[in-house]
Coordinates of C-alpha atoms and ligand atoms in Angstrom, one line a residue:
M1 CA 80.9 5.4 125.0
S2 CA 79.8 7.5 122.1
D3 CA 76.3 7.4 123.7
D4 CA 77.6 9.9 126.2
Y5 CA 77.7 12.6 123.5
R6 CA 75.0 14.9 122.3
W7 CA 73.6 14.7 118.8
W8 CA 75.3 18.0 117.9
Q9 CA 78.6 16.6 118.9
K10 CA 78.3 13.3 117.0
G11 CA 76.4 14.6 114.0
V12 CA 77.0 16.5 110.9
V13 CA 75.1 19.8 110.1
Y14 CA 74.0 20.6 106.6
Q15 CA 73.3 24.2 105.7
V16 CA 70.4 24.9 103.3
Y17 CA 70.0 28.3 101.7
P18 CA 66.3 28.1 101.2
R19 CA 66.1 30.4 98.2
S20 CA 68.3 28.1 96.3
F21 CA 67.6 24.5 97.5
M22 CA 64.4 23.5 95.8
D23 CA 61.6 25.4 94.2
A24 CA 58.3 23.5 94.4
G25 CA 56.2 26.5 93.5
G26 CA 57.8 27.3 90.1
D27 CA 58.6 31.0 90.8
G28 CA 62.3 30.5 90.5
I29 CA 62.9 30.8 94.3
G30 CA 63.3 27.8 96.6
D31 CA 60.6 27.2 99.3
L32 CA 59.7 25.0 102.3
P33 CA 57.7 22.4 100.4
G34 CA 60.7 22.1 98.1
I35 CA 63.0 21.5 101.0
A36 CA 60.6 18.9 102.4
A37 CA 60.5 17.1 99.0
R38 CA 64.3 16.9 99.0
L39 CA 65.0 15.7 102.5
D40 CA 65.5 12.2 101.2
H41 CA 68.7 13.5 99.6
L42 CA 70.0 14.5 103.0
V43 CA 69.1 11.1 104.5
R44 CA 70.9 9.3 101.7
L45 CA 73.8 11.6 102.0
G46 CA 74.1 10.8 105.7
V47 CA 73.9 14.1 107.5
D48 CA 72.1 14.5 110.9
A49 CA 70.9 18.1 111.1
V50 CA 69.6 20.7 108.7
W51 CA 70.2 24.4 109.3
L52 CA 67.9 26.7 107.3
S53 CA 69.0 30.3 106.5
P54 CA 66.2 32.7 107.4
I55 CA 62.7 31.9 106.2
Y56 CA 60.8 34.7 108.0
P57 CA 58.9 37.6 106.5
S58 CA 61.4 40.1 105.2
P59 CA 61.7 42.8 102.6
M60 CA 64.7 40.9 101.4
A61 CA 67.1 43.8 101.4
D62 CA 69.7 41.3 102.7
F63 CA 67.8 38.2 101.5
G64 CA 66.1 37.3 104.7
Y65 CA 68.7 38.6 107.2
D66 CA 66.4 41.7 107.5
I67 CA 63.4 40.3 109.3
S68 CA 60.1 42.1 109.6
D69 CA 58.3 39.4 111.7
Y70 CA 60.3 36.9 113.8
R71 CA 57.4 34.6 114.2
G72 CA 56.2 34.1 110.7
I73 CA 57.1 32.5 107.4
H74 CA 57.8 34.6 104.3
P75 CA 55.0 33.8 101.7
L76 CA 57.8 33.2 99.1
F77 CA 58.8 30.2 101.2
G78 CA 55.3 29.0 102.1
D79 CA 53.3 29.3 105.3
M80 CA 53.3 28.1 108.9
A81 CA 51.6 24.9 107.9
D82 CA 54.4 24.2 105.4
F83 CA 56.9 24.8 108.2
D84 CA 55.1 22.5 110.6
A85 CA 55.0 19.8 107.9
L86 CA 58.7 20.3 107.2
L87 CA 59.6 20.0 110.8
E88 CA 57.5 16.9 111.3
K89 CA 58.9 15.3 108.2
A90 CA 62.5 16.1 109.2
H91 CA 62.0 14.6 112.6
G92 CA 60.3 11.6 111.1
L93 CA 63.4 11.0 109.1
G94 CA 65.6 11.4 112.1
L95 CA 66.9 14.8 111.0
K96 CA 67.3 17.7 113.5
L97 CA 66.1 21.1 112.3
I98 CA 68.1 24.3 113.2
L99 CA 66.7 27.7 112.4
D100 CA 68.6 31.0 111.8
F101 CA 68.1 33.5 114.6
V102 CA 68.9 37.1 113.6
P103 CA 69.0 39.0 116.9
N104 CA 71.4 41.8 116.1
H105 CA 69.1 43.7 113.8
S106 CA 65.6 43.7 112.4
S107 CA 64.3 45.0 109.2
D108 CA 63.5 48.8 109.1
R109 CA 60.0 47.6 108.3
H110 CA 59.6 45.7 111.5
P111 CA 56.8 47.2 113.6
W112 CA 59.2 47.7 116.4
F113 CA 61.4 49.9 114.3
L114 CA 58.4 51.8 112.8
E115 CA 57.4 52.6 116.3
S116 CA 60.9 53.4 117.5
R117 CA 61.4 55.9 114.7
S118 CA 57.9 57.4 115.1
S119 CA 59.0 59.8 117.8
R120 CA 61.7 60.4 120.4
D121 CA 59.4 59.5 123.3
N122 CA 57.9 56.4 121.8
P123 CA 58.2 53.6 124.3
K124 CA 60.2 51.6 121.7
R125 CA 62.6 54.4 121.0
D126 CA 65.3 52.8 123.1
W127 CA 64.8 49.4 121.4
Y128 CA 67.2 50.5 118.7
I129 CA 70.4 52.6 118.9
W130 CA 69.7 56.3 118.4
H131 CA 72.2 59.0 118.9
D132 CA 72.3 62.8 118.4
P133 CA 74.4 64.2 115.6
A134 CA 78.1 65.0 116.4
P135 CA 78.5 68.5 118.0
G136 CA 79.4 70.0 114.7
G137 CA 76.7 68.0 112.9
G138 CA 77.1 64.8 111.0
P139 CA 77.1 61.2 112.3
P140 CA 77.9 60.7 116.0
N141 CA 81.2 58.8 115.3
N142 CA 83.2 57.1 112.7
W143 CA 81.6 53.7 112.8
L144 CA 81.3 51.9 109.4
A145 CA 78.7 49.6 107.9
S146 CA 79.7 46.1 106.7
F147 CA 78.2 46.5 103.3
G148 CA 79.9 49.9 102.6
G149 CA 79.4 53.5 103.8
G150 CA 78.8 54.8 107.3
A151 CA 76.9 52.9 110.0
W152 CA 74.7 55.8 111.0
T153 CA 71.6 56.9 109.1
F154 CA 69.9 60.2 109.8
D155 CA 66.2 60.2 110.5
E156 CA 64.8 63.6 109.4
A157 CA 61.6 63.4 111.3
T158 CA 63.2 62.9 114.8
G159 CA 66.6 64.6 114.2
Q160 CA 68.7 61.7 115.3
Y161 CA 70.9 59.0 113.7
Y162 CA 70.3 55.2 114.1
Y163 CA 73.0 52.7 114.0
H164 CA 73.2 49.8 111.5
A165 CA 76.1 47.4 111.3
F166 CA 74.9 46.3 107.9
L167 CA 72.4 48.0 105.6
P168 CA 70.3 51.1 106.6
E169 CA 67.4 48.7 106.1
Q170 CA 68.8 46.6 109.0
P171 CA 68.8 48.8 112.1
D172 CA 70.6 47.3 115.1
L173 CA 68.5 46.4 118.1
N174 CA 69.6 47.7 121.5
W175 CA 70.5 44.6 123.5
R176 CA 71.3 46.6 126.5
N177 CA 67.5 47.1 126.8
P178 CA 65.9 44.4 129.0
E179 CA 62.6 44.7 127.0
V180 CA 64.4 43.8 123.8
R181 CA 66.0 40.8 125.4
A182 CA 62.7 39.6 126.8
A183 CA 60.9 40.1 123.4
M184 CA 63.7 38.2 121.6
F185 CA 63.9 35.4 124.1
D186 CA 60.1 34.9 123.6
V187 CA 60.9 34.5 119.9
L188 CA 63.3 31.7 120.7
R189 CA 60.6 30.1 122.9
F190 CA 58.0 30.4 120.2
W191 CA 60.2 28.2 117.9
L192 CA 61.5 25.9 120.6
D193 CA 57.9 25.2 121.6
K194 CA 57.2 24.1 118.1
G195 CA 60.1 21.6 118.4
V196 CA 63.0 23.1 116.5
D197 CA 66.3 21.7 117.7
G198 CA 68.3 24.8 117.9
F199 CA 69.5 28.0 116.3
R200 CA 72.4 29.3 114.4
V201 CA 72.7 32.8 115.8
D202 CA 73.6 35.5 113.3
V203 CA 76.6 37.8 114.0
I204 CA 76.4 37.1 117.7
W205 CA 79.7 38.9 118.4
H206 CA 78.1 42.1 117.2
L207 CA 75.2 42.2 119.8
I208 CA 76.7 44.9 122.1
K209 CA 78.4 48.1 121.1
D210 CA 80.5 50.5 123.1
D211 CA 78.3 52.4 125.6
R212 CA 80.6 55.4 125.2
F213 CA 80.4 55.3 121.4
R214 CA 84.2 55.7 120.9
D215 CA 85.6 55.9 117.4
N216 CA 87.0 52.8 116.0
P217 CA 90.8 52.9 115.3
P218 CA 92.1 52.7 111.7
N219 CA 93.3 49.3 110.5
P220 CA 97.0 49.6 109.6
D221 CA 96.7 46.6 107.3
W222 CA 94.0 48.0 105.1
H223 CA 94.8 48.3 101.4
E224 CA 93.1 48.9 98.1
G225 CA 91.0 45.9 97.1
M226 CA 89.7 45.3 100.7
R227 CA 86.2 46.2 101.8
G228 CA 85.7 49.8 102.9
Y229 CA 84.5 48.3 106.2
D230 CA 87.9 46.9 106.8
R231 CA 89.5 50.4 107.0
H232 CA 88.8 50.1 110.7
V233 CA 89.5 47.7 113.5
H234 CA 86.1 47.1 114.9
R235 CA 87.1 47.4 118.6
Y236 CA 84.1 49.4 119.8
T237 CA 81.4 47.8 117.7
T238 CA 82.0 44.1 118.1
D239 CA 83.2 41.6 120.6
R240 CA 82.5 43.9 123.6
P241 CA 83.0 42.3 127.0
E242 CA 79.3 42.7 127.9
V243 CA 78.2 40.5 125.1
H244 CA 79.0 37.4 127.0
E245 CA 76.3 38.1 129.6
V246 CA 73.8 38.3 126.7
V247 CA 75.0 35.1 125.2
R248 CA 74.6 33.4 128.6
A249 CA 71.1 34.6 129.0
M250 CA 70.3 33.3 125.5
R251 CA 71.7 30.0 126.4
R252 CA 69.6 29.8 129.6
V253 CA 66.5 30.2 127.4
V254 CA 67.6 27.3 125.2
D255 CA 68.4 25.2 128.2
E256 CA 64.8 25.5 129.4
Y257 CA 64.3 22.9 126.7
D258 CA 65.8 19.4 126.3
D259 CA 68.8 18.8 124.1
R260 CA 68.8 21.9 121.9
V261 CA 71.8 23.7 120.5
L262 CA 73.1 27.2 120.0
I263 CA 75.6 27.8 117.2
G264 CA 77.1 31.3 117.1
E265 CA 78.3 33.0 114.0
I266 CA 81.6 34.6 115.0
Y267 CA 84.4 35.8 112.8
L268 CA 87.2 36.4 115.2
P269 CA 90.8 35.1 115.8
V270 CA 90.9 31.7 117.5
G271 CA 91.8 33.2 120.9
R272 CA 88.8 35.5 120.9
L273 CA 86.5 32.9 119.2
V274 CA 86.8 30.4 122.0
T275 CA 85.6 32.9 124.6
Y276 CA 82.1 32.4 123.2
Y277 CA 82.0 28.9 124.8
G278 CA 81.5 31.1 127.9
E279 CA 82.7 30.7 131.4
D280 CA 82.2 27.0 132.4
L281 CA 80.7 26.4 129.0
S282 CA 77.7 28.7 129.7
G283 CA 77.8 30.3 126.2
V284 CA 77.0 28.8 122.9
Q285 CA 77.7 25.1 122.5
L286 CA 79.3 25.7 119.1
P287 CA 81.0 29.0 118.3
F288 CA 81.3 28.5 114.5
N289 CA 84.9 28.0 113.6
F290 CA 85.4 29.6 110.2
H291 CA 89.2 29.3 110.2
L292 CA 89.3 26.7 107.4
L293 CA 87.7 29.4 105.2
L294 CA 90.3 32.0 106.2
T295 CA 93.5 30.0 106.3
A296 CA 95.8 29.5 103.3
W297 CA 95.3 26.1 101.8
N298 CA 98.5 24.3 102.5
A299 CA 99.5 21.6 105.0
P300 CA 101.7 23.6 107.4
D301 CA 99.1 26.4 107.8
V302 CA 96.2 24.0 108.3
A303 CA 98.3 22.0 110.8
D304 CA 99.1 25.2 112.7
L305 CA 95.4 26.0 112.7
I306 CA 94.4 22.6 114.0
R307 CA 97.0 22.8 116.7
D308 CA 96.2 26.4 117.8
Y309 CA 92.5 25.7 117.8
E310 CA 92.7 22.5 119.8
A311 CA 95.0 24.2 122.3
A312 CA 92.7 27.2 122.7
L313 CA 89.5 25.2 123.4
P314 CA 88.3 25.4 127.0
P315 CA 88.0 22.2 128.9
G316 CA 85.0 20.3 127.6
G317 CA 84.5 22.8 124.7
W318 CA 83.5 20.8 121.7
P319 CA 85.3 21.7 118.4
N320 CA 83.6 22.4 115.1
W321 CA 84.7 23.1 111.5
V322 CA 83.2 24.9 108.5
L323 CA 84.4 24.7 104.9
G324 CA 81.7 26.8 103.2
N325 CA 78.7 28.9 103.8
H326 CA 76.4 31.5 102.0
D327 CA 78.9 34.3 102.7
N328 CA 82.1 32.9 101.2
H329 CA 83.5 31.5 98.0
R330 CA 82.8 27.8 97.5
I331 CA 85.5 25.4 98.5
A332 CA 85.8 23.9 95.0
S333 CA 86.5 27.4 93.6
R334 CA 88.9 28.3 96.4
V335 CA 91.1 25.2 96.2
G336 CA 90.1 23.5 92.9
R337 CA 88.2 20.3 92.2
S338 CA 90.9 17.8 93.3
Q339 CA 91.8 19.6 96.5
A340 CA 88.1 20.0 97.3
R341 CA 88.0 16.2 97.7
V342 CA 90.9 16.4 100.1
A343 CA 89.1 19.2 101.9
A344 CA 86.0 17.0 102.2
M345 CA 88.0 14.3 103.9
L346 CA 89.6 16.8 106.2
L347 CA 86.2 18.3 107.2
L348 CA 84.6 15.0 107.8
T349 CA 87.4 13.3 109.7
L350 CA 88.7 16.2 112.0
R351 CA 87.7 16.1 115.6
G352 CA 84.5 18.2 116.0
T353 CA 81.2 18.9 114.4
P354 CA 81.4 19.6 110.7
T355 CA 79.0 21.9 108.9
L356 CA 78.5 21.1 105.2
Y357 CA 77.2 23.8 102.8
Y358 CA 74.5 22.7 100.3
G359 CA 76.0 21.8 97.0
D360 CA 79.5 21.3 98.3
E361 CA 78.7 17.6 98.4
I362 CA 78.5 17.6 94.6
G363 CA 81.4 19.9 94.1
M364 CA 79.4 23.0 93.1
R365 CA 81.6 25.9 92.2
D366 CA 81.0 29.7 92.4
V367 CA 78.9 30.7 89.4
P368 CA 79.9 33.9 87.7
I369 CA 77.1 36.5 87.9
P370 CA 76.6 38.9 85.0
P371 CA 76.4 42.5 86.3
D372 CA 72.8 42.9 85.5
R373 CA 71.9 39.9 87.6
V374 CA 73.8 40.9 90.8
Q375 CA 71.5 40.6 93.8
D376 CA 73.7 40.8 96.8
P377 CA 74.1 44.1 98.7
S378 CA 77.6 43.1 99.6
E379 CA 78.6 43.2 95.9
K380 CA 76.6 46.4 95.4
G381 CA 78.4 48.1 98.3
D382 CA 81.9 47.1 97.3
P383 CA 81.7 46.3 93.6
G384 CA 84.3 44.3 91.7
I385 CA 86.6 43.3 94.6
G386 CA 85.2 39.7 94.8
V387 CA 83.1 40.1 98.0
G388 CA 79.8 39.4 96.2
R389 CA 78.0 36.4 97.7
D390 CA 75.7 35.5 94.8
P391 CA 78.2 33.2 93.2
C392 CA 78.0 30.8 96.2
R393 CA 74.2 31.0 96.5
T394 CA 73.1 29.7 93.1
P395 CA 70.5 27.0 92.7
M396 CA 71.2 23.5 93.8
Q397 CA 72.0 21.2 90.9
W398 CA 69.7 18.2 91.1
E399 CA 69.8 16.9 87.6
G400 CA 70.7 17.9 84.0
G401 CA 68.5 20.0 81.8
E402 CA 66.9 23.4 82.0
G403 CA 66.3 24.4 85.6
A404 CA 68.6 21.6 86.9
G405 CA 65.7 20.0 88.7
F406 CA 65.6 23.1 90.9
T407 CA 62.8 25.0 89.2
T408 CA 60.4 24.9 86.3
G409 CA 60.5 28.8 86.3
E410 CA 63.2 31.4 85.8
P411 CA 65.8 30.9 88.6
W412 CA 66.5 33.9 90.8
L413 CA 70.2 33.5 90.2
P414 CA 71.8 31.8 87.2
I415 CA 72.4 28.1 87.2
A416 CA 76.0 26.8 86.8
A417 CA 77.0 26.2 83.2
D418 CA 78.3 22.8 84.2
A419 CA 75.1 21.7 85.9
D420 CA 74.5 19.0 83.3
R421 CA 77.6 17.2 84.6
V422 CA 77.8 18.3 88.2
N423 CA 74.5 17.3 89.7
V424 CA 73.0 14.9 92.2
A425 CA 71.4 12.5 89.7
V426 CA 74.6 12.0 87.6
E427 CA 76.9 11.8 90.6
A428 CA 74.7 9.3 92.5
G429 CA 75.5 6.7 89.9
R430 CA 79.3 7.3 89.7
P431 CA 81.6 5.5 92.0
R432 CA 84.3 8.3 91.9
S433 CA 82.0 11.3 92.1
M434 CA 82.2 14.0 94.8
L435 CA 78.8 12.9 96.0
T436 CA 79.9 9.2 96.3
L437 CA 83.0 10.4 98.2
H438 CA 80.8 12.4 100.6
K439 CA 78.5 9.5 101.2
A440 CA 81.3 7.1 101.9
L441 CA 83.0 9.6 104.3
L442 CA 79.7 10.3 106.1
A443 CA 78.8 6.6 106.4
L444 CA 82.2 5.8 107.9
R445 CA 82.0 8.8 110.2
R446 CA 78.6 7.7 111.5
R447 CA 79.6 4.0 111.8
E448 CA 82.9 4.6 113.6
P449 CA 82.9 6.2 117.1
A450 CA 86.6 7.0 116.6
L451 CA 85.6 9.3 113.7
H452 CA 82.7 11.0 115.3
V453 CA 83.9 11.3 118.9
G454 CA 87.4 9.9 119.1
A455 CA 90.4 11.8 120.3
G456 CA 92.5 13.5 117.6
S457 CA 96.2 13.7 117.5
L458 CA 98.2 15.6 114.9
L459 CA 101.4 13.9 113.6
E460 CA 104.7 15.5 112.7
T461 CA 104.7 15.9 108.9
E462 CA 106.7 17.7 106.2
G463 CA 106.0 19.4 103.0
P464 CA 102.5 19.0 101.5
I465 CA 101.4 16.3 103.9
L466 CA 99.0 16.7 106.8
A467 CA 98.4 13.7 109.0
Y468 CA 96.5 12.9 112.2
T469 CA 95.0 10.0 114.0
R470 CA 91.5 9.5 115.5
A471 CA 91.1 7.0 118.3
H472 CA 88.3 5.6 120.5
G473 CA 88.6 2.5 122.6
E474 CA 90.5 -0.1 120.6
S475 CA 89.8 1.5 117.3
R476 CA 92.3 3.8 115.6
F477 CA 92.3 5.6 112.3
L478 CA 94.9 7.5 110.4
V479 CA 94.2 10.3 108.0
V480 CA 97.0 11.4 105.6
L481 CA 96.3 14.3 103.2
N482 CA 98.4 15.4 100.3
F483 CA 97.8 19.1 99.8
G484 CA 100.0 19.2 96.7
P485 CA 99.7 18.3 93.0
D486 CA 102.7 15.9 93.1
P487 CA 103.2 12.5 94.5
A488 CA 104.4 12.5 98.1
A489 CA 105.4 10.0 100.8
F490 CA 104.8 9.6 104.5
D491 CA 106.1 7.2 107.2
P492 CA 103.1 6.3 109.3
P493 CA 103.8 5.6 113.0
D494 CA 103.4 2.1 114.4
G495 CA 101.9 0.1 111.5
P496 CA 100.6 -1.9 110.0
W497 CA 97.7 0.2 108.6
T498 CA 95.0 -0.9 106.2
T499 CA 93.7 1.6 103.6
V500 CA 90.0 2.2 103.9
L501 CA 89.2 5.1 101.6
S502 CA 91.1 7.3 99.2
T503 CA 90.0 10.5 97.6
A504 CA 92.0 9.8 94.5
L505 CA 91.4 6.2 93.4
D506 CA 90.1 2.8 94.5
R507 CA 92.6 1.5 97.0
A508 CA 90.7 -0.1 99.9
G509 CA 92.3 -3.0 101.6
E510 CA 96.0 -2.3 101.0
T511 CA 98.3 -3.1 103.9
I512 CA 100.8 -0.4 104.6
D513 CA 103.7 -1.3 106.8
G514 CA 106.4 1.2 106.2
R515 CA 106.5 4.1 103.8
L516 CA 103.1 5.2 102.4
A517 CA 103.1 6.6 98.8
L518 CA 100.4 9.2 98.1
R519 CA 99.1 10.2 94.7
P520 CA 98.9 13.8 93.7
D521 CA 96.0 15.5 95.6
E522 CA 95.3 12.3 97.5
G523 CA 93.7 12.0 100.9
L524 CA 93.8 8.6 102.5
L525 CA 92.0 7.1 105.4
L526 CA 93.5 4.1 107.0
R527 CA 92.6 1.8 109.9
A528 CA 95.1 0.4 112.4
G529 CA 95.8 -3.3 111.9
Ligands
GLC1 C1 75.6 37.2 108.7 C2 75.0 36.4 107.6 C3 75.0 37.3 106.4 C4 74.2 38.5 106.6 C5 74.8 39.3 107.8 C6 73.8 40.3 108.2 O1 76.9 37.5 108.5 O2 75.6 35.2 107.5 O3 74.5 36.6 105.3 O4 74.3 39.3 105.5 O5 74.9 38.4 108.9 O6 72.7 39.8 108.8

């Protein structure tokens, strides 16, 4: 029975980037009352849970991923009453609410860090990662920061370096220290007590670094055009064996409450990724699977990915898939508008929990950012090589006209030039729009246990075709995706099949018994019988 599954297995997660979703206050930056006012869109769309990127007080050096108070709300986004109202409204509408938890680092303005850096014998000194200079002077080792430059910043006053995997404004907390763990776990309880349904945990594979501070080895595959950070293999700064014990402890906190979820942000090869389910599934319930973001967009590679991922899952480990987020190019820019429709069908029919990035449901594309409007530290650290994240973080396109229904003020990032055509209001009325396709896929997925919890089975295919079945009880579906721009054909197993939904044209109700002809860039969902 599909009733035996948890909401985070059956449901679909939708990521909101709060700065860009809806600005109710008119300052050009999205806020909590704005999100609350737009929840009806998510209900109509048919998703089940909303994950909010950070909404806490922050100097915004990394747009909220540098937190100065883990228990507050940034005034830009509103206040705690706005948060409580949003949570209540979401729950009233049957939506779960997932917060972003950023345990690896705080802001350098967090009172903990201010104390820690105030003197070598401050009780909080060891809450962060301090180290003496190397014997000949200079940083203790060769560790690099994600947004460019070295990962150690010297503190004149106390004569030591502190470690930051990201910006100097984001000092890493020392998760080997039990006091840090206790304090951070109380942060989780604070929000869980309020009733949030879970957390997406930022860079969870970074939490523990080598206790011997060994140098990272060079990356033999590095070449010009890659981030400076990628000159190294991050052997001693990420994915350390001791991290799993921390993840288990975090999970135990969440398990003090009913039916909550932990989703871990992890960029690692499949074989390493799945270790974050933990021994006997004692880790995070959903280690984010970003491999659709990283794999070349063609049928054989995606088929290999699905096969490898399914084979690597531990017994009982629940799969999940991500097509876009606030750190990567948008799917419609990566694969083009037509293939983005195929990608939507893939995401919403694969076995496992899908996470949908705001705006992808209307086919938003990366927005070019003029140099004088660049905001993202990633772009500033490695300019011009395409790692900037502003293009995928631009305001949600609700309607035509100035401000696109997002703001009455000056938006913090430019609004897409095609927002008059690509927006919720226009697409809601069009039977062939990206939005209508998403609604249809989500409605089917919700209605059919085969699609939300059914077994998945990849079929033998050739050329640009990817095909798989989903089955539950008596009900069986077939998904056939044409990754190419030319017509293609496929011989489905044991027909007949009836077409239910196509990404390319109106073709519900055709009986297919024998060869199936696919249009260019067509994804097709069929039902057995
Ligand atoms: C994660 C976030 C990213 C942030 C980084 C540092 O990768 O998704 O946006 O910049 O962590 O917190």
